[in-house]
C-alpha cells in the first residue's frame, strides 16, 4: 500500500467551514421551516462588472479565429495584464514594481499556500493568531510543525498573538524568524495596517534577513487614501517581501479565478552553503513546472478591471459591500455589541456577549435568530470569544439578520 504523507494527519480534524456546514445542515433538518441568513463564509454576492464580462466574452470570441486564437499562454501571465498591474497598482503609488516581477495565477489561496514550497523544511515560520487558515495548514502539510497541543497550537510554529489589547495587530517578536505571514486588511479581524506599523515589520525583516509574505487580498476595501495598499509603499520592502493580490473580492472573481503574486527580483534566500539564491527565479521555476497559466479570456476579463469603465463599476460594487459593513457595525454597536473592523475590510469582528465562547455564540445565533456567522476560535486561539460577520452578502440579508439580532 502507498505510504501517505503523515503530516496530513496532524491537521486539525474538521476544517472550520465544513464544521459550520455540518451544524447548519443539522439545524435545517430539524427546523425545515427556518429561513437561514448566511453572513458566514466570505464569498461575494454581487455579479461581475459589465466591463469585465464584455472583455471576457471578447476573449472567447478571439478563440474562434485562428489568427487571434490562444493556446498555452506564458505560465507567468500575459504581458498585457502584468504591465497594467505594474503601472496602475504599483508605479502609480510610488511602489517600484516591474511587470516581470508579477506572476498571474488562478488565486491567492493557491499562491499563499504554495509559496512555502520554496523554503527549507526547518525554516522558522511565524503566523498571526487569529489567521486565514491556509498559511498554517500548508506549513503543517509540508512537515514544518510538530503535533498539535491541547490548546490547538502546533509545535515549531511561532504564533504572533493579535489580541484585542494589541489592537489585533500581530506582535513583532524580539527574536529572529525566517518567514512571517501578514494579511492587511485582515481576514478575520478587519483591521488595517498603517505605514508606521508596516515599517516596523520591514525593519524587523531586514534586520533578521527574514521574508514577509504579505496577503493584500482585501486592499480594494481601504477607504483612507493615506493608508498603504501595498507593502511596497514601504522603503526596503523590495528586499524582504512577497505580495499576494486577488481579483476575487476586488471584482467578484471568486468563481472566475484570477490573482497575482509579486516577487521582486531583489529578493534573496540562501542555499545550505549560505550562497544567495533569487526567490524570483525559484518561484518562476516552480510555476513553470507546476502551473500552466490562467486562461486567456479570464486574463482579458481581469485586464478590464483597469479600464475607466471597469474601475467605475468595481467602485460601485465595493461601495455596496461597504454600506453592508457600515450598516452591520452601526446597528451592532447600537445593540450594545463591541465591534471591530468593517471600515477598511468586508469583515466585522465582534466580541461575543456575556462571555460566551465563539461556538456557543454561533449556536445561539443559529438557534435563536437563524443567522450564520463564523466563530472566531476557528481562526486561532486568540479568536476565542470573538465572531466574524461578512459584509459580502446581499443588503436585504444584512437587514434581515440585523432585525433578528435586535429581537434576541
Ligand atoms: N487571502 C485571504 C486573506 C482570503 O480571505 C482569501 C479568501 O477568502 C484568499 C486569500 C483567497 O483568495 P482567492 O479567491 O484569490 O484564492
XYZ file of C-alpha atoms and ligand atoms in Angstrom:
424
model
C 0.000 0.000 0.000
C 1.191 3.513 -0.689
C 2.680 5.328 2.300
C 0.925 8.620 2.823
C 2.356 11.973 3.823
C 1.647 11.601 7.520
C 1.908 15.353 8.049
C -1.662 15.493 6.737
C -2.738 13.530 9.802
C -1.508 16.376 12.004
C -4.116 18.735 10.528
C -6.939 19.698 12.846
C -9.877 17.452 12.079
C -12.943 19.239 10.718
C -11.746 22.372 8.987
C -13.778 25.362 10.142
C -16.174 25.751 7.206
C -17.140 22.065 6.892
C -17.947 22.113 10.631
C -20.132 25.189 10.163
C -21.823 23.428 7.214
C -22.436 20.341 9.333
C -24.108 22.315 12.145
C -26.221 24.339 9.713
C -27.358 21.169 7.870
C -28.252 19.513 11.150
C -30.246 22.580 12.215
C -32.065 22.757 8.834
C -33.060 19.096 9.064
C -34.696 19.620 12.449
C -36.106 23.073 11.537
C -37.142 22.769 7.887
C -39.266 25.973 8.038
C -36.418 28.191 9.267
C -35.122 30.707 6.717
C -31.410 30.829 7.405
C -29.461 34.027 6.695
C -25.780 33.454 5.986
C -23.193 36.049 6.929
C -20.507 33.424 7.360
C -18.230 32.314 4.520
C -16.548 35.216 2.750
C -17.850 34.601 -0.774
C -19.099 37.591 -2.759
C -22.751 38.101 -3.722
C -22.599 40.775 -6.433
C -22.162 39.751 -10.085
C -19.099 40.530 -12.184
C -18.813 44.091 -13.524
C -20.294 44.531 -17.011
C -16.946 45.698 -18.458
C -15.267 42.544 -17.156
C -17.873 40.233 -18.676
C -17.693 42.063 -22.019
C -13.898 41.725 -22.101
C -14.100 38.036 -21.161
C -16.671 37.442 -23.949
C -14.354 39.199 -26.404
C -11.560 36.937 -25.155
C -13.639 33.891 -26.047
C -14.548 35.448 -29.431
C -10.808 35.716 -30.126
C -10.558 31.964 -29.562
C -12.909 31.402 -32.545
C -10.473 32.726 -35.081
C -7.166 31.036 -35.905
C -5.448 34.449 -36.175
C -6.437 35.502 -32.654
C -6.660 32.054 -31.054
C -4.504 31.479 -27.963
C -3.219 28.085 -26.848
C -0.924 27.671 -23.864
C -0.027 31.107 -22.597
C 3.042 32.159 -20.627
C 2.995 30.472 -17.189
C 3.712 33.879 -15.648
C 0.715 35.539 -17.303
C 0.248 37.714 -20.381
C 2.288 40.915 -20.578
C -0.839 42.957 -21.305
C -2.111 42.217 -17.778
C 1.232 42.258 -15.960
C 2.101 45.657 -17.426
C -1.219 47.221 -16.472
C -0.930 45.885 -12.899
C 2.627 47.239 -12.568
C 1.516 50.646 -13.864
C -1.788 51.103 -12.037
C -1.414 49.130 -8.798
C 2.234 49.884 -8.081
C 4.063 52.619 -10.042
C 1.107 54.998 -9.652
C 1.527 54.733 -5.859
C 5.300 55.112 -5.938
C 5.880 51.368 -5.433
C 8.818 50.284 -7.605
C 7.475 47.034 -9.114
C 8.127 45.925 -12.710
C 5.790 43.868 -14.891
C 8.154 40.882 -14.954
C 8.032 40.674 -11.154
C 4.284 39.923 -11.328
C 3.075 36.317 -11.653
C -0.578 35.933 -12.700
C -2.331 32.978 -11.091
C -5.735 31.420 -10.533
C -5.991 32.506 -6.910
C -4.318 33.793 -3.791
C -5.381 30.675 -1.923
C -3.058 28.577 -4.098
C -0.279 31.167 -4.109
C -0.262 31.793 -0.354
C -0.459 28.023 0.100
C 2.199 27.110 -2.470
C 4.842 29.728 -1.793
C 6.165 27.869 1.252
C 7.460 25.146 -1.116
C 10.468 27.394 -1.724
C 11.619 27.210 1.908
C 13.612 24.503 3.655
C 11.645 22.230 5.944
C 13.454 23.593 9.007
C 12.602 27.248 8.304
C 11.059 29.017 11.291
C 7.603 30.222 10.334
C 5.709 32.982 12.158
C 1.948 33.087 11.753
C -0.540 35.558 13.258
C -3.329 34.335 15.504
C -6.173 34.689 14.522
C -5.384 33.946 10.870
C -6.695 32.868 7.467
C -6.133 29.095 7.969
C -4.349 28.385 4.645
C -0.960 29.732 5.787
C -0.811 27.425 8.778
C -2.309 24.290 7.210
C 0.029 24.333 4.214
C 3.035 24.512 6.530
C 1.621 21.605 8.533
C 1.235 19.581 5.308
C 4.836 20.394 4.378
C 6.122 18.979 7.668
C 7.263 22.210 9.325
C 5.346 21.555 12.551
C 5.175 19.095 15.390
C 1.854 17.691 16.522
C -0.894 19.909 17.842
C -1.050 20.531 21.615
C -4.081 20.663 23.924
C -4.539 24.382 23.245
C -4.751 23.743 19.488
C -1.298 25.064 18.667
C 1.384 23.286 16.636
C 4.913 22.823 17.906
C 7.652 24.712 15.975
C 5.314 27.447 14.714
C 5.903 30.931 16.130
C 2.430 32.333 16.827
C 2.096 36.100 16.575
C -0.670 36.904 19.032
C -3.041 39.529 17.662
C -5.420 40.040 20.558
C -7.693 42.903 21.484
C -5.128 44.590 23.740
C -2.695 44.632 20.788
C -5.323 46.261 18.577
C -5.488 42.882 16.763
C -2.073 43.649 15.234
C 0.429 40.751 15.218
C 3.078 41.259 17.864
C 6.616 41.671 16.484
C 8.894 39.056 18.115
C 12.118 40.025 19.864
C 13.967 37.115 18.244
C 14.656 36.038 14.671
C 12.289 34.023 12.478
C 12.692 33.144 8.795
C 9.234 33.760 7.337
C 6.348 35.953 8.516
C 2.824 35.839 7.122
C 0.890 39.108 7.331
C -2.560 39.967 5.983
C -3.894 43.537 5.711
C -6.714 44.493 5.551
C -7.131 41.495 7.780
C -9.282 38.424 7.472
C -10.816 37.754 10.001
C -10.451 40.850 12.234
C -10.979 43.515 9.561
C -8.146 45.701 10.898
C -5.794 47.560 8.581
C -2.069 48.408 8.890
C -0.586 51.899 8.875
C 2.696 52.870 7.187
C 4.364 53.124 10.598
C 3.310 49.628 11.630
C 4.371 48.016 8.335
C 7.669 49.906 8.510
C 8.345 48.198 11.856
C 7.861 44.809 10.183
C 10.024 45.734 7.189
C 12.779 46.930 9.522
C 12.477 43.709 11.537
C 12.681 41.586 8.371
C 15.709 43.465 7.036
C 17.434 43.232 10.436
C 16.927 39.465 10.653
C 17.080 38.671 6.907
C 13.536 37.348 7.199
C 10.920 37.191 4.462
C 7.435 38.729 4.783
C 4.589 37.082 2.863
C 2.066 39.915 2.613
C -1.507 38.991 1.695
C -3.343 42.059 0.377
C -6.439 40.247 -0.934
C -8.696 42.966 0.533
C -6.742 46.112 -0.401
C -9.653 47.391 -2.532
C -11.640 47.946 0.665
C -9.227 50.527 2.082
C -11.150 53.799 2.266
C -8.448 56.104 3.633
C -6.126 57.157 0.764
C -3.262 57.794 3.192
C -3.121 54.108 4.250
C -0.728 51.781 2.380
C -2.382 49.458 -0.143
C 0.815 47.604 -0.860
C 3.785 46.658 1.291
C 6.000 48.052 -1.483
C 4.909 51.537 -0.435
C 7.293 50.969 2.488
C 11.003 51.624 1.838
C 13.041 48.426 1.907
C 10.099 46.063 1.216
C 11.526 45.079 -2.182
C 14.351 43.394 -0.269
C 12.152 41.455 2.171
C 8.559 40.961 0.970
C 6.381 38.993 -1.418
C 2.848 40.335 -2.006
C -0.317 38.429 -2.899
C -3.309 40.129 -4.523
C -6.537 38.764 -5.898
C -9.384 39.871 -8.151
C -11.737 37.684 -6.060
C -13.012 40.236 -3.578
C -11.995 43.293 -5.603
C -14.018 42.457 -8.691
C -16.113 39.375 -7.916
C -13.705 36.772 -9.373
C -14.262 34.122 -6.659
C -15.805 31.846 -9.297
C -13.859 33.194 -12.291
C -10.386 32.856 -10.705
C -7.601 35.342 -11.237
C -4.993 36.705 -8.860
C -1.314 37.603 -8.846
C 1.804 37.375 -6.735
C 4.622 39.905 -6.756
C 8.142 38.547 -6.285
C 10.727 41.339 -6.635
C 13.962 40.356 -8.362
C 15.900 41.810 -5.432
C 14.522 39.158 -3.026
C 17.047 36.559 -1.964
C 17.087 33.350 0.009
C 20.162 31.250 0.605
C 21.123 27.646 -0.055
C 22.612 25.316 2.554
C 26.078 26.734 1.913
C 24.885 30.277 2.503
C 25.017 31.193 -1.204
C 22.286 33.713 -2.137
C 19.548 32.397 -4.460
C 16.916 34.520 -6.224
C 13.396 33.807 -4.941
C 12.036 35.244 -8.192
C 13.965 32.606 -10.141
C 12.768 29.841 -7.810
C 9.104 30.889 -7.992
C 9.399 31.167 -11.765
C 10.810 27.632 -11.848
C 8.041 26.367 -9.568
C 5.261 27.961 -11.598
C 6.732 26.863 -14.948
C 6.829 23.272 -13.693
C 3.522 23.016 -11.844
C 1.239 25.626 -13.413
C 0.136 26.296 -16.967
C -1.234 29.786 -16.657
C -4.656 31.402 -16.336
C -6.866 31.181 -19.407
C -6.611 33.960 -21.983
C -10.292 35.059 -21.724
C -10.027 35.312 -17.931
C -6.860 37.422 -18.160
C -8.635 39.644 -20.713
C -11.514 39.950 -18.257
C -9.084 40.845 -15.434
C -7.474 43.479 -17.661
C -10.864 45.224 -17.915
C -10.678 45.878 -14.146
C -8.126 48.567 -15.052
C -10.248 50.354 -17.714
C -12.105 53.556 -16.747
C -15.420 51.744 -17.151
C -14.231 48.705 -15.153
C -12.840 50.844 -12.343
C -16.095 52.783 -12.012
C -18.145 49.570 -11.889
C -15.811 47.993 -9.318
C -16.097 51.118 -7.169
C -19.860 50.687 -7.114
C -19.585 47.038 -6.040
C -17.108 47.853 -3.281
C -19.389 50.695 -2.110
C -22.263 48.218 -1.890
C -20.241 45.968 0.446
C -19.000 48.974 2.402
C -22.602 50.027 3.009
C -23.269 46.495 4.322
C -20.269 46.757 6.634
C -21.296 50.200 7.920
C -24.869 49.011 8.487
C -23.725 45.929 10.429
C -21.233 47.906 12.506
C -23.602 50.743 13.365
C -26.513 48.509 14.281
C -24.428 46.095 16.355
C -22.950 48.991 18.311
C -26.475 50.331 18.898
C -27.422 46.900 20.232
C -24.531 47.078 22.688
C -22.012 44.796 20.981
C -18.307 45.583 20.955
C -17.404 45.742 17.291
C -14.086 45.991 15.414
C -13.022 46.112 11.745
C -15.500 46.732 8.945
C -14.106 50.132 7.995
C -11.341 49.114 5.588
C -12.362 45.468 5.171
C -15.534 43.491 4.463
C -15.350 41.748 7.848
C -16.852 42.757 11.169
C -15.195 41.235 14.210
C -17.381 41.320 17.283
C -16.870 40.323 20.868
C -19.311 37.624 21.914
C -21.729 38.863 24.585
C -21.928 37.607 28.172
C -18.609 35.768 27.962
C -19.967 33.148 25.537
C -17.384 31.105 23.652
C -17.264 31.617 19.876
C -19.058 28.306 19.190
C -21.654 28.974 21.916
C -22.474 32.267 20.233
C -22.571 30.511 16.834
C -25.136 28.004 18.146
C -27.075 30.765 19.926
C -27.355 32.857 16.722
C -28.226 29.826 14.612
C -30.868 28.521 17.002
C -32.435 31.824 18.099
C -32.048 34.042 15.022
C -31.323 31.525 12.239
C -28.283 33.608 11.343
C -24.944 32.019 10.424
C -21.615 33.685 11.123
C -18.090 32.378 11.712
C -16.736 31.527 15.172
C -13.545 33.464 15.841
C -11.903 30.491 17.546
C -11.843 28.747 14.148
C -9.132 31.242 13.134
C -6.923 30.506 16.150
C -6.718 30.550 19.916
C -6.744 34.382 20.070
C -10.037 34.375 18.158
C -11.821 32.688 21.067
C -14.602 34.921 22.389
C -14.954 36.663 19.022
C -17.166 36.189 15.991
C -16.821 37.208 12.325
C -19.638 38.563 10.198
C -19.078 39.052 6.480
C -20.308 42.160 4.646
C -20.020 40.455 1.248
C -23.644 39.268 1.180
C -26.862 40.881 -0.073
C -28.041 44.080 1.640
C -31.516 42.620 2.234
C -29.952 39.678 4.069
C -27.869 42.048 6.179
C -31.005 43.984 7.116
C -32.926 40.801 7.874
C -30.092 39.415 10.028
C -29.835 42.652 11.989
C -33.588 42.795 12.634
C -33.406 39.287 14.027
C -30.408 40.146 16.198
C -32.302 43.145 17.571
C -35.107 40.797 18.647
C -32.761 38.440 20.543
N -6.321 35.506 1.231
C -7.258 35.804 2.136
C -6.868 36.539 3.362
C -8.575 35.406 1.948
O -9.503 35.691 2.861
C -8.925 34.689 0.776
C -10.282 34.232 0.515
O -11.187 34.287 1.276
C -7.923 34.405 -0.123
C -6.627 34.821 0.122
C -8.220 33.572 -1.340
O -8.360 34.327 -2.465
P -8.578 33.662 -3.896
O -10.043 33.648 -4.149
O -7.812 34.575 -4.810
O -7.999 32.293 -3.892
